[in-house]
Amino acid sequence: MTEPGGTLAAAKTRIRHLDEDTTSTIVVVAIAVVLALFDSAEQLGPTLGAIAIGAAALTQKRRLPVAVLTVCVVLATLTLVVGGALGVVVLVLDALYVVGRFASRGALRVVQGIVGAAVLAAFALPLLLGATLREAVFFCLQALAILCTPLWWASSVRQSAELARVQEARADDAERLLVLEREEAVRAERERMARDLHDVVAANLSAIAITSEAALAGPEVAPREADALHAIRTSALEGLDEMRSMILILRSGEPGLGGEVTAAPRLAQVPAIVAAVAAVDATLVGDVPSASAATEQALARVVAEAVANAERHSPGAALEVRFTQDADAVSVVVTSTGGTLIDGAPGTGNGLGLIRERAERLGGRLEAGPIADGRGWRVSARVPRNAGDAERGADGRTGRAP
């Protein structure tokens, strides 16, 4: 099944950036228009035209900051040639801020060099034109304040944003480390519980099975006593089957139906599993068969996993669970059609692998994949009817715990 992803978060980020860019552009253009109203009547038309072109360029300022700055500088130069327009200069200042905020390091260094050269020119040109040193310093300070302030402000915001990203990355790393430590603690506890079950409970059940079988093999066993011993041995062997499943669950980390660690479900629970489905329209076709404990547990797991995947990845689908059986094996086919396909739905991606491994360990097989017309998904499994009985008998004769 599909792994979870960050498509929604990326889309939200793009929308937030679009809103920020639109708002800032509207504010800058509004200020430019207000300043343009102080120009003469002859200059007002060209100035408003230049502001309109600059506003269109500013809509691309995050993607093409250097190109936007170039357009705004050209517009400001042209308007200054025809008499000067303070409103267009505001667009240049915003474009300078955008370059300092979003341009690459190389492009930013080039723009900083050009700005530095412009500041020096604001000092040198007045001297060459006959201005006094005091006037040259005044022009230089004006150029420094006007051209360098947007770059300084952008540099401060850029550093703050980078620091925030670093802190966020550290927080994410710390959270992942905490999750890993918690999972490791859970795995250690599961392993300890599995070891205790194997060494104590399963060993005692094996001893009960061996003792009862030995008593049955003895001479002069009364029928009533034989029935009791048979019942004791059968209960002990069934307990060993359940214990084996519990140990496998604990060691593999596979959760139960409700997310907690429980014994594997049996086929008798399949109607309840199907009836509890809410996100899909599930139907159980035919009667639920009976088989050995290992076979029932494996097939019940197949149904539970297939139903969970259908709810997670195609809510609203029509789900059919169909059992078939013969003298040697029991099969189940879970078919999901229609519904709303959800890519990137949450999940570990390990569920199908676990139930396939369980079926193959019992001598069966499992197949999963899209159906022929591509409008649904099918999971089918076939497991020997008496899977696990031979192993269970060996456990009972030798006293080997699962």
PDB file of C-alpha atoms in Angstrom, residues 26 58 62 71 82 98 103 109 111 118 121 164-165 177 184 209 227 253 261 278 304-305 307 338 361 371 392:
ATOM      1  CA  ILE A  26      -0.599  45.126  -2.626  1.00  0.00           C
ATOM      2  CA  LEU A  58       6.472  41.694  -8.260  1.00  0.00           C
ATOM      3  CA  ARG A  62       9.757  34.736  -4.893  1.00  0.00           C
ATOM      4  CA  VAL A  71      12.740  45.241 -14.183  1.00  0.00           C
ATOM      5  CA  VAL A  82      11.492  61.905 -17.818  1.00  0.00           C
ATOM      6  CA  VAL A  98      13.131  40.382  -2.050  1.00  0.00           C
ATOM      7  CA  ALA A 103      17.870  35.112  -3.936  1.00  0.00           C
ATOM      8  CA  ARG A 109      26.665  38.814  -3.415  1.00  0.00           C
ATOM      9  CA  VAL A 111      23.632  42.587  -5.990  1.00  0.00           C
ATOM     10  CA  ALA A 118      26.251  52.714  -6.332  1.00  0.00           C
ATOM     11  CA  ALA A 121      29.295  56.512  -6.974  1.00  0.00           C
ATOM     12  CA  ALA A 164      13.899  28.836  12.920  1.00  0.00           C
ATOM     13  CA  ARG A 165      14.355  26.044  10.355  1.00  0.00           C
ATOM     14  CA  LEU A 177      14.744  10.064  18.763  1.00  0.00           C
ATOM     15  CA  GLU A 184      12.934   0.283  21.624  1.00  0.00           C
ATOM     16  CA  ALA A 209       0.203 -32.345  27.476  1.00  0.00           C
ATOM     17  CA  ASP A 227     -12.162 -38.846  28.509  1.00  0.00           C
ATOM     18  CA  GLY A 253       5.519  -6.268  17.113  1.00  0.00           C
ATOM     19  CA  VAL A 261      -1.198  -6.811  22.010  1.00  0.00           C
ATOM     20  CA  ALA A 278     -17.581   1.850   9.122  1.00  0.00           C
ATOM     21  CA  ALA A 304      -8.516  -8.031   9.369  1.00  0.00           C
ATOM     22  CA  GLU A 305      -5.590  -6.590   7.383  1.00  0.00           C
ATOM     23  CA  VAL A 307     -10.470  -4.704   5.767  1.00  0.00           C
ATOM     24  CA  GLY A 338     -14.923   1.585  -5.985  1.00  0.00           C
ATOM     25  CA  ARG A 361       5.029 -20.422   7.143  1.00  0.00           C
ATOM     26  CA  ILE A 371      -8.009  -6.308  -9.957  1.00  0.00           C
ATOM     27  CA  ARG A 392       1.513 -29.369  17.657  1.00  0.00           C
TER      28      ARG A 392
END
